[in-house]
Structure formats: structure tokens, C-alpha cells
Short mmCIF file of C-alpha atoms in Angstrom, two decimals:
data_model
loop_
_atom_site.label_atom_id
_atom_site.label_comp_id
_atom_site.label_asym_id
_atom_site.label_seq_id
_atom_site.Cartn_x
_atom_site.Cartn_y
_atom_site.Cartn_z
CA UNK A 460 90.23 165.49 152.11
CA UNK A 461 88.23 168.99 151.86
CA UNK A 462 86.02 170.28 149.97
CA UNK A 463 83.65 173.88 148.84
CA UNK A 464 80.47 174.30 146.91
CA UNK A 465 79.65 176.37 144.60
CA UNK A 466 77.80 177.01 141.62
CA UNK A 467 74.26 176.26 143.44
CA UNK A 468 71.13 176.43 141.03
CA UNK A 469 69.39 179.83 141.14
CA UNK A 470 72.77 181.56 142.37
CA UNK A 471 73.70 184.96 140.72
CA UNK A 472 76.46 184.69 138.37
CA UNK A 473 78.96 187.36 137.39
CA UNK A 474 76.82 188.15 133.96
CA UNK A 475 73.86 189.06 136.35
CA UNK A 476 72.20 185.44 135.67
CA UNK A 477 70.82 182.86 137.88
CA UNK A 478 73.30 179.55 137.58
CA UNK A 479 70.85 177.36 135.74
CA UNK A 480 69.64 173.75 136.77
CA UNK A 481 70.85 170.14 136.03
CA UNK A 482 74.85 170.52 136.02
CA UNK A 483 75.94 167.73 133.87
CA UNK A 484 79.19 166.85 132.15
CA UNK A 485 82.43 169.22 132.59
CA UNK A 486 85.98 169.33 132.73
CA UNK A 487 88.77 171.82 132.97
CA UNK A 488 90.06 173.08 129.45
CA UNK A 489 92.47 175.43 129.86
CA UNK A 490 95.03 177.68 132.36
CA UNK A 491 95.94 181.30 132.85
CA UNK A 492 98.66 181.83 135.43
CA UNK A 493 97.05 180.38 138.76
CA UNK A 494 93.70 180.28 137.16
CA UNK A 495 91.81 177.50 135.55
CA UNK A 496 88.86 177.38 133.61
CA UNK A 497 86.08 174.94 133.72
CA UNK A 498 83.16 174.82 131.01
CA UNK A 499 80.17 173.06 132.54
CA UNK A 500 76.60 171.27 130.77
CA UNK A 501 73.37 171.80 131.70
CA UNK A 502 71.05 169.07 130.53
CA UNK A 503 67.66 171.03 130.11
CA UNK A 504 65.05 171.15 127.59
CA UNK A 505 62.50 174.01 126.67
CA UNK A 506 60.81 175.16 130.03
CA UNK A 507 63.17 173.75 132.42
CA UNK A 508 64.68 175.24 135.06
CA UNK A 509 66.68 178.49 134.44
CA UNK A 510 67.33 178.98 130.52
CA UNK A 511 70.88 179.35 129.61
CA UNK A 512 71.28 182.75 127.84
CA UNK A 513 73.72 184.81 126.15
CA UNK A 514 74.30 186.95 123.60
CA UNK A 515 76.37 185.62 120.32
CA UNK A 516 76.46 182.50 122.02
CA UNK A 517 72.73 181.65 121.04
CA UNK A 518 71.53 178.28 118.80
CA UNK A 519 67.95 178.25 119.44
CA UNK A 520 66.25 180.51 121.81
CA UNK A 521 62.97 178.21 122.11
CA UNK A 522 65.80 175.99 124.36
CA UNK A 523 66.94 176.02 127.72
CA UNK A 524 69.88 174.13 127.58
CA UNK A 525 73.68 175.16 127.11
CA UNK A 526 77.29 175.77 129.26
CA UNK A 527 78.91 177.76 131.52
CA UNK A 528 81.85 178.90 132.42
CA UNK A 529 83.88 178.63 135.98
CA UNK A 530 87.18 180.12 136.61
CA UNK A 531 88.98 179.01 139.76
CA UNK A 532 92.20 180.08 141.40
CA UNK A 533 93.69 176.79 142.59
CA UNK A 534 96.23 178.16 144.34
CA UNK A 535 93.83 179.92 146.79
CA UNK A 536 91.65 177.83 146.55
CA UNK A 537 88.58 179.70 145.43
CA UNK A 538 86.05 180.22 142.76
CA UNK A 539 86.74 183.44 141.10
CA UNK A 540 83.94 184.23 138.41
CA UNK A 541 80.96 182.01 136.37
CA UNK A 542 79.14 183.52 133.75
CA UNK A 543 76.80 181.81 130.43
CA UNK A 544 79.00 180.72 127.36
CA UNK A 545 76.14 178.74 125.28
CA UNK A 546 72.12 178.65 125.13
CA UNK A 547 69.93 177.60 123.25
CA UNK A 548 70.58 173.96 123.24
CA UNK A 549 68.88 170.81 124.62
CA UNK A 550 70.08 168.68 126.88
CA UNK A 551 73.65 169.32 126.82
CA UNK A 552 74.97 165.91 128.79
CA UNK A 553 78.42 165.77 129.03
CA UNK A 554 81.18 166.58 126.23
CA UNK A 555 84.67 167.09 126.63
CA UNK A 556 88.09 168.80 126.41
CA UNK A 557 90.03 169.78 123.35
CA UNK A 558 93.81 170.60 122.59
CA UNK A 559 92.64 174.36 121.81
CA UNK A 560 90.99 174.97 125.08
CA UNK A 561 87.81 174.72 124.72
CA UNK A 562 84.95 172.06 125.52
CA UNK A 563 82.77 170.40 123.02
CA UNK A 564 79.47 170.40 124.56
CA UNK A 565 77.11 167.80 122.93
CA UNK A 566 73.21 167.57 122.74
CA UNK A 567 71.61 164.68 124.17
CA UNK A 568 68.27 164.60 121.85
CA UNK A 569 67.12 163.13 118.52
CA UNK A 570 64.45 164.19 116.20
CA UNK A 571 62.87 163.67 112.84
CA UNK A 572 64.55 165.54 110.41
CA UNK A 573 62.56 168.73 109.83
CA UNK A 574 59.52 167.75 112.41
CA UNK A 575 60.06 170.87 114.93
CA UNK A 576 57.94 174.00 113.71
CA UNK A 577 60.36 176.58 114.32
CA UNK A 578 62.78 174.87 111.86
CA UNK A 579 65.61 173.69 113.59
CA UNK A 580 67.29 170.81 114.27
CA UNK A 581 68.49 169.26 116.96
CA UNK A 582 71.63 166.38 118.08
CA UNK A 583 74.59 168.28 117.23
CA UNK A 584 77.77 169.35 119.26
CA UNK A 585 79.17 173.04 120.05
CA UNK A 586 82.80 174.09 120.44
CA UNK A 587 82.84 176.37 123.96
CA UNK A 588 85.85 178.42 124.56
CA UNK A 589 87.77 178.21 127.71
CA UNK A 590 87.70 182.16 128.36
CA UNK A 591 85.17 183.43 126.06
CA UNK A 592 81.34 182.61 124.87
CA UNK A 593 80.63 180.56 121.90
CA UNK A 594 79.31 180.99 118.37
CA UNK A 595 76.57 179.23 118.82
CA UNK A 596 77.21 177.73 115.58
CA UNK A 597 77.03 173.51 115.46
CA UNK A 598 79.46 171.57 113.65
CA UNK A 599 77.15 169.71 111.99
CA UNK A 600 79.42 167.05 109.93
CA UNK A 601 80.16 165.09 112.93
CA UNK A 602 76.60 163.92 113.20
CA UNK A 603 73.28 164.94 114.63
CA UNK A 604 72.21 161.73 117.08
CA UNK A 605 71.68 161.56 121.35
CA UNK A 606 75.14 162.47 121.55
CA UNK A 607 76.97 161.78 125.53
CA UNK A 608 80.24 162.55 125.36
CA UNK A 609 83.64 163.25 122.94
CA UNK A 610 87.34 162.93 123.97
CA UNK A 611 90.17 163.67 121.31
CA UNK A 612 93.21 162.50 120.18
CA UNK A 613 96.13 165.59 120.85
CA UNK A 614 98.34 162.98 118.34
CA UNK A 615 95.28 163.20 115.48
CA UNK A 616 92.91 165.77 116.24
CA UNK A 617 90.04 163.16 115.78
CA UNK A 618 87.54 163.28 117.61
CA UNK A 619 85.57 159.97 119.25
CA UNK A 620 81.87 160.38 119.79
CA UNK A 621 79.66 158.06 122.27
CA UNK A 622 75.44 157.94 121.42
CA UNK A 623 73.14 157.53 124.68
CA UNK A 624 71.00 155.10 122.64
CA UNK A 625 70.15 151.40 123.34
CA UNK A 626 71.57 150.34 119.99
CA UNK A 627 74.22 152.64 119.38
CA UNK A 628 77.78 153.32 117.84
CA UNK A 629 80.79 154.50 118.73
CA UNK A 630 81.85 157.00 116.00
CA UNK A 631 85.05 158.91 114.86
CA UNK A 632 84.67 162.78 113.36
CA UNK A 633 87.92 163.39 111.63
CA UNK A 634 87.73 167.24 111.10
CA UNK A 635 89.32 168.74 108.05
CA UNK A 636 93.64 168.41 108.39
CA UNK A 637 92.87 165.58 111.53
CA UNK A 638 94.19 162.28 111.34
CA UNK A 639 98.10 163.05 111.06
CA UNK A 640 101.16 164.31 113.59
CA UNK A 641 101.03 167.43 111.83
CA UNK A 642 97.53 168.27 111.94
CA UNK A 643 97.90 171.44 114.08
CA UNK A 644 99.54 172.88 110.85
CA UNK A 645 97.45 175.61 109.46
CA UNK A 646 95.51 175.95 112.20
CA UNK A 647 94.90 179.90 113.59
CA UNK A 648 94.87 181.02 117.22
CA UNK A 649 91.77 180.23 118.54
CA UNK A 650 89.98 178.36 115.42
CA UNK A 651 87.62 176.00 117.25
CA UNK A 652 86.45 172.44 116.19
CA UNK A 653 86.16 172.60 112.23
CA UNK A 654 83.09 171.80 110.45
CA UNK A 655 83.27 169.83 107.17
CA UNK A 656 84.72 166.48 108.02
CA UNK A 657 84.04 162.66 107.60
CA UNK A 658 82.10 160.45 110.21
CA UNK A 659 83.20 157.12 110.44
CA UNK A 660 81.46 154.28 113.01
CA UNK A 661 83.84 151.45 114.46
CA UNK A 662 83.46 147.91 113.44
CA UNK A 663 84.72 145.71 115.77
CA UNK A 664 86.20 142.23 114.72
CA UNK A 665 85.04 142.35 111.21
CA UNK A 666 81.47 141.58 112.05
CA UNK A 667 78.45 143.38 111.36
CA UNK A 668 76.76 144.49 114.17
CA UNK A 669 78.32 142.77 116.42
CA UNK A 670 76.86 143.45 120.07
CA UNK A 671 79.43 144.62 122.04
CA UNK A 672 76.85 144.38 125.48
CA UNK A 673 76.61 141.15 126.07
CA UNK A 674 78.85 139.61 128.80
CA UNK A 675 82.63 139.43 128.35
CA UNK A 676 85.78 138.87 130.67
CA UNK A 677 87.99 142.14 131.15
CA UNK A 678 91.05 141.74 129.18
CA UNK A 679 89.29 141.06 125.99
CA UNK A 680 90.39 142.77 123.15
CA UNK A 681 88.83 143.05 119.52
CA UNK A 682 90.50 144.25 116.46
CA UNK A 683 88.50 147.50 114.80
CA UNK A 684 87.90 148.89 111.60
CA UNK A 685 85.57 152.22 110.89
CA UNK A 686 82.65 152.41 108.52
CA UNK A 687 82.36 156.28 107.04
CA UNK A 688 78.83 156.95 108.15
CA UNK A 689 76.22 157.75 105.33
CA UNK A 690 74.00 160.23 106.87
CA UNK A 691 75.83 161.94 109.62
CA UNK A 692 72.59 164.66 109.98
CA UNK A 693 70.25 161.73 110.04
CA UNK A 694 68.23 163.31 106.93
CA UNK A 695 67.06 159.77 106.51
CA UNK A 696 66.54 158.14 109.69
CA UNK A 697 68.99 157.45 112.05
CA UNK A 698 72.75 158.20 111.75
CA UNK A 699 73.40 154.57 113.73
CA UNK A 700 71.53 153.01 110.79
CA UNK A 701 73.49 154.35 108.27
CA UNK A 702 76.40 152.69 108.89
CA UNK A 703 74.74 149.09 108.65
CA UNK A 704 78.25 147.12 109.93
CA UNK A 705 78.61 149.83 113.17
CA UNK A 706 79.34 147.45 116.33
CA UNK A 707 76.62 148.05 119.08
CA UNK A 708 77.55 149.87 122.76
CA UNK A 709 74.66 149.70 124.66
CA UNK A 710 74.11 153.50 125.99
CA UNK A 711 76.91 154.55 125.35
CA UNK A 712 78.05 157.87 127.63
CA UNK A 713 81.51 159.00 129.94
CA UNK A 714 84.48 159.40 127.49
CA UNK A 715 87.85 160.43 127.73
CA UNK A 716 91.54 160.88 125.92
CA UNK A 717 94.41 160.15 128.41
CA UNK A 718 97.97 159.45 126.68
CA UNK A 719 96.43 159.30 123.52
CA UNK A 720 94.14 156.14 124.46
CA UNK A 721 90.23 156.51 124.48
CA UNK A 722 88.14 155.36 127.62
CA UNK A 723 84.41 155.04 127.40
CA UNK A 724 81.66 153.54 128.70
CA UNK A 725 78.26 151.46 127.81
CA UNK A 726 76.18 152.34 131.05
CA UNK A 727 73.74 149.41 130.83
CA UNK A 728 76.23 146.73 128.94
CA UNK A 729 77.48 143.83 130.46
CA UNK A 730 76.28 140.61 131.28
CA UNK A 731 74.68 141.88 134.12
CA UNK A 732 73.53 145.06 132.47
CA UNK A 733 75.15 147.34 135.07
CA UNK A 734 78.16 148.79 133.04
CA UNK A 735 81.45 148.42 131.00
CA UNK A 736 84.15 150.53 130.64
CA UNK A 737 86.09 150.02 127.43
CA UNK A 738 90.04 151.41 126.28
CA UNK A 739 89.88 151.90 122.28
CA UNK A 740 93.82 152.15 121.03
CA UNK A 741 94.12 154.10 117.98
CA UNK A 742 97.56 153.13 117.11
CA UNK A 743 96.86 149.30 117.40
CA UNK A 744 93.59 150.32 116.28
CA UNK A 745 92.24 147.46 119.31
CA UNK A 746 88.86 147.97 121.75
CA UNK A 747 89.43 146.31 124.86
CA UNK A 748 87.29 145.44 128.21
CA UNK A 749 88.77 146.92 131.42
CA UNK A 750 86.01 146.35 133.59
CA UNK A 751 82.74 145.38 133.30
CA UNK A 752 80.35 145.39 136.75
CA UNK A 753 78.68 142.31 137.84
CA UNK A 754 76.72 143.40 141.29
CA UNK A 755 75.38 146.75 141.72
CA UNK A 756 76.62 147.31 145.06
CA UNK A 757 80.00 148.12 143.24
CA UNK A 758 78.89 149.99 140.31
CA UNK A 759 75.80 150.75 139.22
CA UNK A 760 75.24 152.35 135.61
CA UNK A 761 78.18 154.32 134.89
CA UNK A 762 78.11 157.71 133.21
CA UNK A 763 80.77 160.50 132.78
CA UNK A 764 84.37 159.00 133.43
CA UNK A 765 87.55 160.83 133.46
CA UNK A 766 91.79 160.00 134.16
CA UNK A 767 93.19 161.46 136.81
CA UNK A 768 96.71 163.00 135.91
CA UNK A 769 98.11 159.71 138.09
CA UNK A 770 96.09 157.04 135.74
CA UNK A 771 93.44 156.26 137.78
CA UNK A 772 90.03 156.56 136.26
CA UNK A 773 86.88 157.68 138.31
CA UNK A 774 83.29 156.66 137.05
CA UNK A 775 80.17 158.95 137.97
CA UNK A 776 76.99 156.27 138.83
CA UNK A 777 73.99 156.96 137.46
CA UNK A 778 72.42 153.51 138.16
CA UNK A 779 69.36 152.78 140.21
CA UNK A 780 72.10 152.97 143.93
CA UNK A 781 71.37 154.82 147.00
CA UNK A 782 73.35 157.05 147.43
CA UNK A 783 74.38 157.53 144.01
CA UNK A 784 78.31 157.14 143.97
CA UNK A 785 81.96 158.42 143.00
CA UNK A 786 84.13 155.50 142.27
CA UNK A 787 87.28 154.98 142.06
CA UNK A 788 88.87 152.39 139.21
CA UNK A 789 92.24 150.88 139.03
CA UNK A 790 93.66 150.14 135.70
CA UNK A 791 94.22 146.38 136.97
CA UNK A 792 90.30 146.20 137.68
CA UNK A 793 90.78 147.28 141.47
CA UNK A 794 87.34 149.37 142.13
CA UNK A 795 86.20 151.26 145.00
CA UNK A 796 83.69 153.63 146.25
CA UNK A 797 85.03 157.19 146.92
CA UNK A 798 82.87 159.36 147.69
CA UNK A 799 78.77 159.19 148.28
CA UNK A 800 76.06 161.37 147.45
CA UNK A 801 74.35 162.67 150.74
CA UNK A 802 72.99 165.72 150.11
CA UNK A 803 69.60 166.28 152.54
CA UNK A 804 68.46 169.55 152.43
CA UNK A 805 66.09 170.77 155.45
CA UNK A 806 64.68 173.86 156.51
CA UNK A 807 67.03 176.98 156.70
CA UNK A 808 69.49 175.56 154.50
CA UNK A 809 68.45 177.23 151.45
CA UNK A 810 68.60 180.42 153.66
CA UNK A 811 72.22 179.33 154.70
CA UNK A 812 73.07 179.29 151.34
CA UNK A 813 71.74 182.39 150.08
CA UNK A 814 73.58 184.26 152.71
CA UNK A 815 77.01 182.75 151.08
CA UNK A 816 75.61 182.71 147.50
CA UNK A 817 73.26 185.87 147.49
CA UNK A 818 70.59 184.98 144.56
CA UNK A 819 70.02 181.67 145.32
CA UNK A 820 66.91 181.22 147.01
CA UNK A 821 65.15 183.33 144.55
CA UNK A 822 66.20 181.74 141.57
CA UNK A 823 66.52 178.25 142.31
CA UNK A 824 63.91 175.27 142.16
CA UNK A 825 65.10 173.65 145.18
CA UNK A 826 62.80 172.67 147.38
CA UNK A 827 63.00 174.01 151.03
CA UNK A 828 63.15 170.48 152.32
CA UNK A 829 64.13 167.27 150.35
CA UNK A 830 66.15 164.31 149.99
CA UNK A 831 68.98 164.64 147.00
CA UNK A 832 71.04 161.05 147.94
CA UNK A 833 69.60 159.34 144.49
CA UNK A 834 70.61 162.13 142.46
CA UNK A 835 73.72 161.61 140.44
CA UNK A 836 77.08 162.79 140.35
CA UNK A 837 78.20 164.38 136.82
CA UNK A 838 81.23 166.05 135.09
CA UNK A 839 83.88 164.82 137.14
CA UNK A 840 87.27 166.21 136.51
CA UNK A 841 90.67 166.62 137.57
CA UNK A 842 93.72 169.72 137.92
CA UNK A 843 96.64 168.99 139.98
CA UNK A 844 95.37 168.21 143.58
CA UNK A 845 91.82 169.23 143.16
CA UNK A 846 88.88 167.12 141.67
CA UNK A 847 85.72 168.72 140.62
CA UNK A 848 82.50 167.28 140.26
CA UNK A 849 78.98 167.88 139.97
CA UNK A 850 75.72 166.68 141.62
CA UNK A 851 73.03 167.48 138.93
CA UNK A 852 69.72 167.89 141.43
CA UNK A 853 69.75 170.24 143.34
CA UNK A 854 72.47 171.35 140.94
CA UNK A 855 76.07 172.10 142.82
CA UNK A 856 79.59 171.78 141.84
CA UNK A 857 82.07 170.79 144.01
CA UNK A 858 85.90 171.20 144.84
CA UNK A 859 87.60 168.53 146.24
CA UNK A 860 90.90 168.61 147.71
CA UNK A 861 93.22 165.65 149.20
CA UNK A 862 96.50 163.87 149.52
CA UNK A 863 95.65 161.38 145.88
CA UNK A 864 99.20 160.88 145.14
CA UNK A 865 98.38 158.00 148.46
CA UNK A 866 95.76 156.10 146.45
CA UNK A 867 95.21 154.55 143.15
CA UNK A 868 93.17 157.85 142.11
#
């Protein structure tokens, strides 16, 4: 295996702006000849870090957070441009792809309806084009909550929602035309997510509220039904309370389509309250446990997830582990660390990596000496023979290249 940085916080990007802090979710959404594009979070709120700006691409300019953009030649090898594609935001966590090239990048916040003074609201998701900047604009029908991640079905065009919440849902958005083979019908070149739709909230096993966190063996499976969710914008109170029957995922974060089955995970669920991971079936319309960790020196809180293009899934930790972890998961429960977090920075590196990344040092909030080995890994995603990932303090993507056609990843 080999690997390059890039993408350090504080380095100059092609739009003339420092790469802001906190890298987060991300995932590669679309190709041009040898070049791939990557949209990438950054989970900052109002005052934090470097504030993700750009023009028509701005929600709120009182907030910090928002995406960008990283194009990559993966035939050479190398990272070719960056630049902004959405500010404004707050605490953009992780997202994910769609089957129009883009990313829907979600908001990790809740609010009172109406309680901020400059008169927005806050909890929604943004549709981020692969090669271009977005509108800015929030689809606001498929809910305002904490929102973690999305992953949608290429079959349907619906699109499955996970809420970082103790009690929380996991929710269905079926945009106008979704939910049908034919749903691409209509559609124009380059429409984005459309607003406008119904929210829905799985029910699992026809039982209210059942708790979906408590201790089970991998390999159970639960039949599911969905609840249409009766205030998606949480005008009310909560959108989770809305839809009173809405089975509970504890935290629920990492999503992710592969062959038109849904992977997510509850990050503190479980037994031992260290993490499930959990396969939802739309055409047997089943939820079933694939793993679910019972000692922390395996896996310890697991965020983002994604497939690699061989079926093996990798989970980013975000648990309480030293170093924080990449780790590999088999879909017959076989687990594995693969990579570890074990970035020390001391004095001169920063000045190492200015001289690559000119830009850095000036803008970035990394401290000239520190420790980085708790921070976690983020955004973890896969093209071909290369898997990118993040490490969200001091803020770096990476490019990781190696022989996985050997392993279970």
C-alpha cells in the first residue's frame, strides 16, 4: 500500500481560499475521462475554523460550514484542483452520492423553529454538484432534524436519511417521480435532488417504537413498514416525534447504497453500546443486523461507512479508541483493523508542509506541535484501486493505494 495527502487545513485552494477545517463525510460522485471528482463536508459552526465561502453557492452567511470540491486524476495519481462548492451551512457531517453526480451534503444541527434572530433555519440537506457549485438552496421536504448521512436507491430514486440523535429514526424522502423503475423519466440534465416530496419513518416489526439498540445477534432480520412523517420541518417540535410508531436507531450516522441495498449504522447501539451496522432491503422491504460490536478493541463507535466496489464494507471509528481506526468488515461478520490514525505533528512539520502546500501555515489552526492519534477518520470512499479518506483534526485527506482485490476490502 501507498499513500499522498492533501487537502491540509489552511492550504490555498484553486478559488484563492484557505481549505477549511474539520473534513467530514465524502465520497466520489462522478467521472470525466481519467478524472474523478470528490465533494467533501466540513462540520463547522459560526466562528470555526476557516468559513466555507462562495458565491451562488451561499445558505446563510452567519455559518461556517459547507463542501468542497476535489478533482483527482487516478491514473497519475494526483490531485488536480479543490475549490468551495457550498457555505453557509452548519455542521455539514457526512452525506452521500447520488445517480446525477452530485453529493447531498446534510446539516448536523437542530433548532427551535424560528428561535435564531437572523431568521433562518437550520437541519436541512443540499444537493452539491460533482463539477460545479451549488444553489445553496435546501430541499426542505425531506426534513429539517441532526441529519448524518443519505444513500439512494439508483432502482427508486428514494432517498434514506440517518438522524445523529439518541432517539432517532431512520427515514425515507421519496422526491417527486421516485419510487418506480422509471423514475429517471422526465428528469433534465443536471436537475438536482427535487424538493416537494413525502417523508416517511420506518417501522420495524409492526411495533411502535420499538428500540432497535438494545442487544441482538447478527443475522436478525425484522420486517418494515414506513410511517409518512407529519412535520418533516419540525414546525412543531421534533420531526422524530411526529411519526409516533418510528422504530428507534440509537445515533444513527455512516450510510450507504451498494446493489440497491442500504447499509447504516447506530454508533452507540448494541448491547454493549459500541455500534451496529444494519442492511435495510427495499425489495423485501427487511432490516437486518450484520454486525454489532461487543469489545471496543474491535470497533469502537462507528461513523461514516462505505462498500468497496468488491463488497467489503469499511467503518470510520469515532469511539473513545486510541488511535482512532479504519476497519475493515466482511459481509460474513469477519472484522479487522486496517489502517490507524497516527498523525503526531512536531516542530517543522507545519513548515514541511507549507513548502508542498504553499498557504498552509498561514491559514491553518494547527498547532506547531500536537498529538492528532484520537482524532477520527471521516468520509471514507472508494474508485477503482484507490480509497480516500479523511482525518477531520488537523483536517487532511488522504489517497490510498494497494493491491485490495487480495483482501476482503
Amino acid at each position: 500500500f501507498e499513500y499522498l495527502s492533501f487537502g491540509w487545513n489552511g492550504q490555498i485552494m484553486d478559488d484563492g481560499r484557505p481549505t477549511p477545517a474539520d473534513p467530514d463525510g465524502m465520497a466520489v460522485v462522478a467521472k470525466r475521462g481519467n478524472t474523478i471528482a470528490l465533494v467533501r463536508n466540513h462540520e463547522l459552526s459560526a466562528g470555526e475554523g476557516n468559513q466555507c465561502f462562495v458565491e451562488g453557492g451561499m445558505y446563510n452567511s452567519a455559518e461556517y460550514g459547507g463542501t468542497t470540491n476535489l478533482l483527482f486524476d487516478f491514473v497519475k495519481g494526483e490531485f488536480i484542483e479543490s475549490y468551495t462548492s457550498l457555505g453557509g451551512t452548519i455542521r455539514n457531517c457526512a452525506g452521500g452520492r447520488t445517480p446525477w453526480e452530485s453529493w447531498v451534503s446534510c446539516e448536523e444541527t437542530y433548532h427551535v423553529w424560528g428561535e435564531r434572530e437572523d431568521g433562518f433555519n437550520h437541519g436541512y440537506v443540499f444537493d452539491v454538484p460533482a463539477f460545479g457549485v451549488s444553489n445553496g438552496v435546501p430541499i426542505k421536504a425531506a426534513g429539517r432534524f441532526a441529519h448524518e448521512a443519505v444513500a439512494i436507491d439508483p432502482n427508486t430514486g428514494v432517498m434514506y436519511e440517518t438522524e445523529d440523535a439518541g432517539t432517532s429514526a431512520l427515514y425515507k424522502y421519496v422526491q417527486p417521480g421516485a419510487g418506480h423503475q422509471d423514475w429517471r423519466a422526465g428528469r433534465e440534465q443536471g436537475e438536482l435532488l427535487r424538493d416537494g416530496g413525502e417523508l416517511y419513518a420506518m417501522i420495524v416489526d409492526g411495533l411502535p417504537r420499538k428500540d432497535m439498540s438494545v442487544g441482538y445477534e447478527p443475522g436478525v432480520t425484522f420486517p418494515v413498514t414506513w410511517e409518512l412523517v407529519g412535520d418533516p420541518e419540525a414546525v412543531r417540535g421534533r420531526t422524530f416525534d411526529s411519526a409516533p410508531n418510528a422504530a428507534n436507531f440509537s445515533r444513527g450516522e455512516g450510510c450507504w447504497e451498494d446493489d440497491g441495498k442500504i447499509y447504516f449504522v447506530s454508533t452507540n447501539g448494541g448491547a454493549a453500546g459500541l455500534g451496529q451496522v444494519w442492511m435495510y432491503d427495499p425489495g423485501a422491504e427487511t432490516v437486518s443486523l450484520l454486525y454489532e460490536s461487543a469489545d471496543a478493541s474491535v470497533v469502537n463507535g462507528p461513523d461514516n461507512i462505505a462498500v468497496s466496489p468488491r463488497g467489503g464494507i469499511i467503518l470510520c471509528e469515532d469511539g473513545s479508541s486510541n488511535p482512532k481506526r479504519l476497519i475493515g468488515l466482511s459481509h460474513t461478520g469477519d472484522i479487522f483493523t486496517f489502517a490507524e490514525n497516527r498523525i503526531v505533528l512536531n516542530t517543522g512539520d507545519i513548515d514541511v508542509i507549507d513548502a508542498v502546500y504553499p498557504g498552509t501555515k498561514a491559514n491553518c489552526s494547527v498547532a506547531a506541535v500536537d498529538d492528532y492519534r484520537s482524532r477520527e477518520w471521516a468520509g471514507a470512499t472508494f474508485y477503482g484501486d484507490w480509497l480516500f479518506a479523511n482525518v477531520m483534526s488537523p483536517g487532511v485527506t488522504f489517497a490510498i493505494r494497494g493491491p485490495w482485490q487480495r483482501g476482503v476490502l
